[in-house]
mmCIF file of C-alpha atoms and ligand atoms in Angstrom:
data_model
loop_
_atom_site.group_PDB
_atom_site.id
_atom_site.type_symbol
_atom_site.label_atom_id
_atom_site.label_comp_id
_atom_site.label_asym_id
_atom_site.label_seq_id
_atom_site.Cartn_x
_atom_site.Cartn_y
_atom_site.Cartn_z
ATOM 1 C CA MET A 30 -24.578 -59.889 150.584
ATOM 2 C CA LYS A 31 -28.186 -59.557 151.730
ATOM 3 C CA SER A 32 -28.963 -60.259 155.389
ATOM 4 C CA VAL A 33 -31.418 -63.070 156.198
ATOM 5 C CA ALA A 34 -33.911 -60.394 157.243
ATOM 6 C CA ALA A 35 -33.631 -58.307 154.100
ATOM 7 C CA ALA A 36 -33.900 -61.404 151.916
ATOM 8 C CA ALA A 37 -37.029 -62.590 153.748
ATOM 9 C CA ARG A 38 -38.705 -59.215 153.433
ATOM 10 C CA SER A 39 -37.770 -58.626 149.831
ATOM 11 C CA LEU A 40 -39.323 -61.976 148.946
ATOM 12 C CA ARG A 41 -42.371 -60.795 150.973
ATOM 13 C CA LYS A 42 -42.108 -63.900 153.087
ATOM 14 C CA ARG A 43 -43.034 -62.035 156.186
ATOM 15 C CA PRO A 44 -45.332 -59.161 157.183
ATOM 16 C CA PHE A 45 -44.286 -55.620 158.101
ATOM 17 C CA ARG A 46 -43.233 -55.709 161.763
ATOM 18 C CA VAL A 47 -44.115 -52.968 164.228
ATOM 19 C CA SER A 48 -43.115 -52.963 167.866
ATOM 20 C CA ILE A 49 -45.046 -50.760 170.281
ATOM 21 C CA GLU A 50 -42.596 -49.572 172.896
ATOM 22 C CA GLY A 51 -42.825 -47.473 176.042
ATOM 23 C CA ASN A 52 -42.420 -47.476 179.790
ATOM 24 C CA ILE A 53 -44.725 -49.364 182.162
ATOM 25 C CA GLY A 54 -48.145 -47.687 182.022
ATOM 26 C CA SER A 55 -47.440 -45.704 178.853
ATOM 27 C CA GLY A 56 -50.574 -47.011 177.102
ATOM 28 C CA LYS A 57 -49.146 -49.704 174.849
ATOM 29 C CA SER A 58 -52.144 -52.026 175.287
ATOM 30 C CA THR A 59 -54.554 -49.268 174.237
ATOM 31 C CA CYS A 60 -52.420 -48.562 171.192
ATOM 32 C CA ILE A 61 -52.427 -52.247 170.214
ATOM 33 C CA LYS A 62 -56.221 -52.428 170.639
ATOM 34 C CA PHE A 63 -56.632 -49.425 168.340
ATOM 35 C CA PHE A 64 -55.218 -51.510 165.456
ATOM 36 C CA ASP A 65 -57.335 -54.607 166.165
ATOM 37 C CA LYS A 66 -59.982 -53.309 163.765
ATOM 38 C CA PHE A 67 -57.786 -53.918 160.694
ATOM 39 C CA ASP A 68 -58.237 -57.389 159.176
ATOM 40 C CA ASN A 69 -54.703 -57.435 157.783
ATOM 41 C CA VAL A 70 -53.058 -56.615 161.128
ATOM 42 C CA GLU A 71 -52.170 -59.326 163.649
ATOM 43 C CA THR A 72 -51.760 -57.849 167.117
ATOM 44 C CA HIS A 73 -50.019 -59.327 170.137
ATOM 45 C CA ALA A 74 -50.287 -57.883 173.619
ATOM 46 C CA GLU A 75 -47.545 -58.778 176.094
ATOM 47 C CA PRO A 76 -48.195 -62.374 177.279
ATOM 48 C CA LEU A 77 -48.518 -61.423 180.961
ATOM 49 C CA HIS A 78 -50.693 -64.474 181.676
ATOM 50 C CA GLU A 79 -47.793 -66.724 180.594
ATOM 51 C CA TRP A 80 -45.305 -64.907 182.819
ATOM 52 C CA ARG A 81 -47.704 -65.229 185.731
ATOM 53 C CA ASP A 82 -48.101 -68.958 185.377
ATOM 54 C CA VAL A 83 -44.969 -70.881 184.469
ATOM 55 C CA SER A 84 -46.154 -74.309 185.605
ATOM 56 C CA GLY A 85 -47.725 -72.619 188.613
ATOM 57 C CA HIS A 86 -44.949 -70.052 189.263
ATOM 58 C CA ASN A 87 -45.712 -66.339 188.966
ATOM 59 C CA LEU A 88 -42.398 -65.287 187.427
ATOM 60 C CA LEU A 89 -43.450 -61.628 187.146
ATOM 61 C CA GLY A 90 -44.303 -61.550 190.858
ATOM 62 C CA LEU A 91 -41.084 -63.359 191.778
ATOM 63 C CA MET A 92 -39.021 -60.916 189.714
ATOM 64 C CA TYR A 93 -40.490 -57.901 191.510
ATOM 65 C CA SER A 94 -40.217 -59.628 194.914
ATOM 66 C CA ASP A 95 -36.432 -60.101 194.537
ATOM 67 C CA MET A 96 -34.845 -58.623 191.447
ATOM 68 C CA HIS A 97 -31.348 -59.914 192.224
ATOM 69 C CA LYS A 98 -32.579 -63.461 192.526
ATOM 70 C CA TRP A 99 -35.147 -63.641 189.728
ATOM 71 C CA THR A 100 -34.186 -61.226 186.938
ATOM 72 C CA PHE A 101 -32.081 -63.824 185.117
ATOM 73 C CA ALA A 102 -34.883 -66.401 184.951
ATOM 74 C CA PHE A 103 -37.465 -63.749 184.116
ATOM 75 C CA GLN A 104 -35.464 -62.233 181.230
ATOM 76 C CA HIS A 105 -34.812 -65.703 179.852
ATOM 77 C CA TYR A 106 -38.521 -66.388 179.750
ATOM 78 C CA VAL A 107 -39.313 -62.953 178.339
ATOM 79 C CA HIS A 108 -36.766 -63.524 175.553
ATOM 80 C CA LEU A 109 -38.420 -66.812 174.646
ATOM 81 C CA SER A 110 -41.956 -65.425 174.670
ATOM 82 C CA ARG A 111 -40.986 -62.353 172.627
ATOM 83 C CA LEU A 112 -39.098 -64.493 170.119
ATOM 84 C CA LYS A 113 -42.124 -66.764 169.634
ATOM 85 C CA ILE A 114 -44.353 -63.771 168.934
ATOM 86 C CA GLN A 115 -41.873 -61.914 166.745
ATOM 87 C CA ILE A 116 -40.858 -64.692 164.351
ATOM 88 C CA SER A 117 -43.924 -66.940 164.241
ATOM 89 C CA PRO A 118 -45.608 -66.971 160.830
ATOM 90 C CA PRO A 119 -48.857 -64.995 160.600
ATOM 91 C CA ALA A 120 -52.111 -66.800 161.401
ATOM 92 C CA HIS A 121 -53.389 -66.496 157.817
ATOM 93 C CA PRO A 122 -52.111 -65.299 154.431
ATOM 94 C CA GLY A 123 -54.135 -62.053 154.541
ATOM 95 C CA ILE A 124 -51.943 -60.684 157.336
ATOM 96 C CA THR A 125 -49.545 -58.059 156.016
ATOM 97 C CA VAL A 126 -48.662 -56.379 159.330
ATOM 98 C CA LYS A 127 -47.591 -57.884 162.632
ATOM 99 C CA MET A 128 -47.774 -55.584 165.633
ATOM 100 C CA PHE A 129 -46.591 -56.528 169.094
ATOM 101 C CA GLU A 130 -46.080 -54.998 172.510
ATOM 102 C CA ARG A 131 -42.306 -54.739 173.069
ATOM 103 C CA SER A 132 -39.685 -56.781 171.233
ATOM 104 C CA VAL A 133 -36.678 -59.077 171.567
ATOM 105 C CA GLN A 134 -34.599 -55.932 170.995
ATOM 106 C CA ASN A 135 -36.353 -54.301 173.957
ATOM 107 C CA SER A 136 -35.295 -57.090 176.307
ATOM 108 C CA ARG A 137 -31.677 -56.742 175.269
ATOM 109 C CA TYR A 138 -31.282 -52.982 175.015
ATOM 110 C CA CYS A 139 -33.748 -51.797 177.622
ATOM 111 C CA PHE A 140 -34.569 -54.167 180.510
ATOM 112 C CA VAL A 141 -31.460 -56.384 180.379
ATOM 113 C CA HIS A 142 -29.241 -53.350 179.880
ATOM 114 C CA ASN A 143 -30.834 -51.686 182.912
ATOM 115 C CA ALA A 144 -30.686 -54.864 185.011
ATOM 116 C CA LYS A 145 -26.951 -55.088 184.372
ATOM 117 C CA LYS A 146 -26.456 -51.424 185.209
ATOM 118 C CA GLN A 147 -28.355 -51.778 188.496
ATOM 119 C CA ASN A 148 -26.536 -55.032 189.379
ATOM 120 C CA PHE A 149 -29.728 -57.106 189.255
ATOM 121 C CA LEU A 150 -27.699 -59.400 186.973
ATOM 122 C CA GLU A 151 -24.256 -60.851 187.634
ATOM 123 C CA ASP A 152 -21.832 -60.393 184.750
ATOM 124 C CA ALA A 153 -21.980 -64.118 183.908
ATOM 125 C CA GLU A 154 -25.800 -63.970 183.757
ATOM 126 C CA TYR A 155 -25.643 -60.879 181.570
ATOM 127 C CA GLN A 156 -23.233 -62.622 179.200
ATOM 128 C CA VAL A 157 -25.555 -65.635 178.902
ATOM 129 C CA LEU A 158 -28.536 -63.417 178.038
ATOM 130 C CA SER A 159 -26.456 -61.384 175.580
ATOM 131 C CA THR A 160 -25.259 -64.569 173.891
ATOM 132 C CA TRP A 161 -28.857 -65.701 173.434
ATOM 133 C CA PHE A 162 -29.694 -62.365 171.885
ATOM 134 C CA ASP A 163 -26.642 -62.385 169.581
ATOM 135 C CA TYR A 164 -27.454 -65.922 168.456
ATOM 136 C CA SER A 165 -31.065 -64.978 167.737
ATOM 137 C CA GLU A 166 -30.040 -61.865 165.846
ATOM 138 C CA LYS A 167 -27.514 -63.693 163.695
ATOM 139 C CA ASN A 168 -29.497 -66.818 162.884
ATOM 140 C CA LEU A 169 -33.126 -65.742 162.833
ATOM 141 C CA ASP A 170 -34.888 -62.862 161.156
ATOM 142 C CA ILE A 171 -35.854 -60.768 164.188
ATOM 143 C CA ASP A 172 -35.617 -57.399 162.393
ATOM 144 C CA LEU A 173 -38.180 -54.711 163.081
ATOM 145 C CA ASP A 174 -39.528 -52.391 160.395
ATOM 146 C CA LEU A 175 -40.843 -49.689 162.725
ATOM 147 C CA ILE A 176 -40.847 -48.843 166.416
ATOM 148 C CA VAL A 177 -43.681 -46.734 167.793
ATOM 149 C CA TYR A 178 -42.303 -45.179 170.980
ATOM 150 C CA LEU A 179 -44.944 -43.981 173.434
ATOM 151 C CA LYS A 180 -42.764 -41.506 175.244
ATOM 152 C CA THR A 181 -43.703 -40.513 178.778
ATOM 153 C CA THR A 182 -42.222 -38.904 181.852
ATOM 154 C CA PRO A 183 -41.577 -41.297 184.752
ATOM 155 C CA GLN A 184 -43.739 -39.398 187.257
ATOM 156 C CA VAL A 185 -46.777 -39.554 184.945
ATOM 157 C CA VAL A 186 -46.532 -43.314 184.399
ATOM 158 C CA TRP A 187 -45.800 -43.933 188.054
ATOM 159 C CA ASP A 188 -49.092 -42.228 188.958
ATOM 160 C CA ARG A 189 -50.925 -44.318 186.339
ATOM 161 C CA MET A 190 -49.312 -47.523 187.564
ATOM 162 C CA ALA A 191 -50.293 -46.779 191.143
ATOM 163 C CA LYS A 192 -53.884 -46.110 190.034
ATOM 164 C CA ARG A 193 -54.305 -49.355 188.088
ATOM 165 C CA GLY A 194 -53.109 -51.320 191.128
ATOM 166 C CA ARG A 195 -51.578 -54.423 189.538
ATOM 167 C CA ALA A 196 -50.610 -56.581 192.542
ATOM 168 C CA GLU A 197 -47.059 -57.408 191.377
ATOM 169 C CA GLU A 198 -46.282 -53.704 190.792
ATOM 170 C CA SER A 199 -47.437 -52.387 194.177
ATOM 171 C CA GLU A 200 -43.881 -51.865 195.470
ATOM 172 C CA VAL A 201 -42.288 -50.552 192.264
ATOM 173 C CA PRO A 202 -40.586 -47.242 193.107
ATOM 174 C CA LEU A 203 -40.512 -44.146 190.901
ATOM 175 C CA GLU A 204 -36.754 -44.641 190.663
ATOM 176 C CA TYR A 205 -37.273 -47.891 188.714
ATOM 177 C CA LEU A 206 -39.510 -46.174 186.162
ATOM 178 C CA GLN A 207 -36.844 -43.487 185.819
ATOM 179 C CA GLN A 208 -34.234 -46.197 185.106
ATOM 180 C CA VAL A 209 -36.449 -47.901 182.513
ATOM 181 C CA HIS A 210 -37.108 -44.500 180.947
ATOM 182 C CA ASP A 211 -33.370 -43.741 180.736
ATOM 183 C CA SER A 212 -32.708 -47.107 179.109
ATOM 184 C CA TYR A 213 -35.430 -46.438 176.545
ATOM 185 C CA GLU A 214 -33.978 -43.027 175.765
ATOM 186 C CA ASN A 215 -30.443 -44.426 175.364
ATOM 187 C CA TRP A 216 -31.609 -47.257 173.167
ATOM 188 C CA LEU A 217 -33.970 -45.320 170.907
ATOM 189 C CA SER A 218 -31.781 -42.265 170.428
ATOM 190 C CA ALA A 219 -28.792 -44.336 169.274
ATOM 191 C CA PRO A 220 -27.928 -44.093 165.564
ATOM 192 C CA ASN A 221 -27.998 -47.896 165.101
ATOM 193 C CA VAL A 222 -31.511 -48.826 166.287
ATOM 194 C CA GLY A 223 -32.007 -50.676 163.005
ATOM 195 C CA CYS A 224 -35.350 -49.202 161.969
ATOM 196 C CA GLU A 225 -37.290 -45.960 162.037
ATOM 197 C CA VAL A 226 -38.647 -44.781 165.397
ATOM 198 C CA LEU A 227 -41.939 -42.896 165.489
ATOM 199 C CA THR A 228 -42.212 -41.047 168.804
ATOM 200 C CA ILE A 229 -45.618 -40.120 170.222
ATOM 201 C CA ASP A 230 -46.083 -37.961 173.307
ATOM 202 C CA ALA A 231 -47.982 -40.349 175.608
ATOM 203 C CA ASP A 232 -48.114 -38.075 178.660
ATOM 204 C CA ARG A 233 -51.258 -36.634 177.053
ATOM 205 C CA ASN A 234 -54.703 -38.140 177.576
ATOM 206 C CA LEU A 235 -55.785 -41.189 175.566
ATOM 207 C CA ASP A 236 -57.941 -39.253 173.101
ATOM 208 C CA CYS A 237 -54.955 -37.162 172.009
ATOM 209 C CA VAL A 238 -52.802 -40.273 171.627
ATOM 210 C CA LYS A 239 -55.555 -41.966 169.593
ATOM 211 C CA ASP A 240 -55.741 -38.886 167.331
ATOM 212 C CA ASP A 241 -52.035 -39.341 166.610
ATOM 213 C CA LEU A 242 -52.506 -43.056 165.947
ATOM 214 C CA GLN A 243 -55.247 -42.159 163.477
ATOM 215 C CA ARG A 244 -53.068 -39.513 161.821
ATOM 216 C CA TYR A 245 -50.071 -41.855 161.512
ATOM 217 C CA THR A 246 -51.957 -45.041 160.616
ATOM 218 C CA TYR A 247 -50.573 -45.159 157.085
ATOM 219 C CA LYS A 248 -47.006 -44.923 158.349
ATOM 220 C CA ILE A 249 -47.506 -47.267 161.305
ATOM 221 C CA LEU A 250 -48.885 -49.974 159.039
ATOM 222 C CA GLY A 251 -46.088 -49.496 156.513
ATOM 223 C CA GLY A 252 -48.602 -48.380 153.869
ATOM 224 C CA ASN A 253 -50.468 -51.694 154.241
ATOM 225 C CA HIS A 254 -54.099 -50.667 154.645
HETATM 226 P P1 LIG B 323 -49.309 -50.319 179.148
HETATM 227 O O1 LIG B 323 -50.513 -50.657 178.342
HETATM 228 O O2 LIG B 323 -48.322 -49.458 178.421
HETATM 229 O O3 LIG B 323 -49.631 -49.810 180.508
HETATM 230 O O4 LIG B 323 -48.548 -51.675 179.323
HETATM 231 P P2 LIG B 323 -48.980 -52.983 180.061
HETATM 232 O O5 LIG B 323 -49.581 -52.722 181.351
HETATM 233 O O6 LIG B 323 -49.783 -53.864 179.168
HETATM 234 O O7 LIG B 323 -47.558 -53.608 180.180
HETATM 235 P P3 LIG B 323 -46.359 -53.089 181.061
HETATM 236 O O8 LIG B 323 -45.448 -52.222 180.295
HETATM 237 O O9 LIG B 323 -46.868 -52.542 182.307
HETATM 238 O O10 LIG B 323 -45.602 -54.489 181.281
HETATM 239 C C1 LIG B 323 -46.164 -55.464 182.129
HETATM 240 C C2 LIG B 323 -45.243 -55.736 183.311
HETATM 241 O O11 LIG B 323 -44.155 -56.521 182.871
HETATM 242 C C3 LIG B 323 -44.652 -54.496 183.932
HETATM 243 O O12 LIG B 323 -44.637 -54.669 185.330
HETATM 244 C C4 LIG B 323 -43.248 -54.441 183.394
HETATM 245 C C5 LIG B 323 -42.922 -55.875 183.179
HETATM 246 N N1 LIG B 323 -41.999 -56.154 182.084
HETATM 247 C C6 LIG B 323 -42.287 -56.327 180.781
HETATM 248 N N2 LIG B 323 -41.215 -56.681 180.079
HETATM 249 C C7 LIG B 323 -40.187 -56.737 180.953
HETATM 250 C C8 LIG B 323 -38.818 -57.070 180.852
HETATM 251 O O13 LIG B 323 -38.277 -57.406 179.786
HETATM 252 N N3 LIG B 323 -38.109 -57.006 182.013
HETATM 253 C C9 LIG B 323 -38.641 -56.630 183.205
HETATM 254 N N4 LIG B 323 -37.863 -56.593 184.275
HETATM 255 N N5 LIG B 323 -39.929 -56.329 183.346
HETATM 256 C C10 LIG B 323 -40.687 -56.385 182.236
#
């Protein structure tokens, strides 16, 4: 029997879905901007502004200020915002590719996985978040068609993060970026990721990364350009 996702795609009811993945500071936003020039591609950066203003609460800031206390609420909100982006219908019929920064799968297999491992989440909280993910996976078409993984080394992205000076991230230690990196590696090297993973070396300068994006455009857009 066909899955909901396969049925939806085979009937061409939804666009090709690409998730741009990578550690904090790996250059995901630049990658997304690179594809803005295509009329048939709908791009979605991470909705940071939403996470910073949940009826006046800066959930991103709260999460970094006390990970034990706020990770559960933050991951809940992240799940919701990623779900909205991932499954919403395209803005107009000409859109054949949807590209977004991180995915529902990322929350589950990268950040939530790490939060559990580091005891930022109690087991009961972890089970609630996992149940949400399982429900979404079973009842909605959240499948990805391609993951573009901007692979970096933690020290390189830590230096970049420090340079850009985002207020909420000022206390983030190198150790945290190492943990996020390890979670990415575990997730994306597993045999059951569910779609192809295109890995790009994002330690290099932006021009080199953009050259790769140019070279792989056909593949990244699923042949839709
Ligand atoms: P880029 O262009 O690769 O530098 O990426 P940015 O700056 O657009 O986005 P990034 O990766 O730094 O993410 C924004 C912030 O949100 C960053 O402090 C990490 C955090 N973040 C995003 N998703 C999650 C999540 O699911 N869980 C946790 N704990 N943090 C997250």
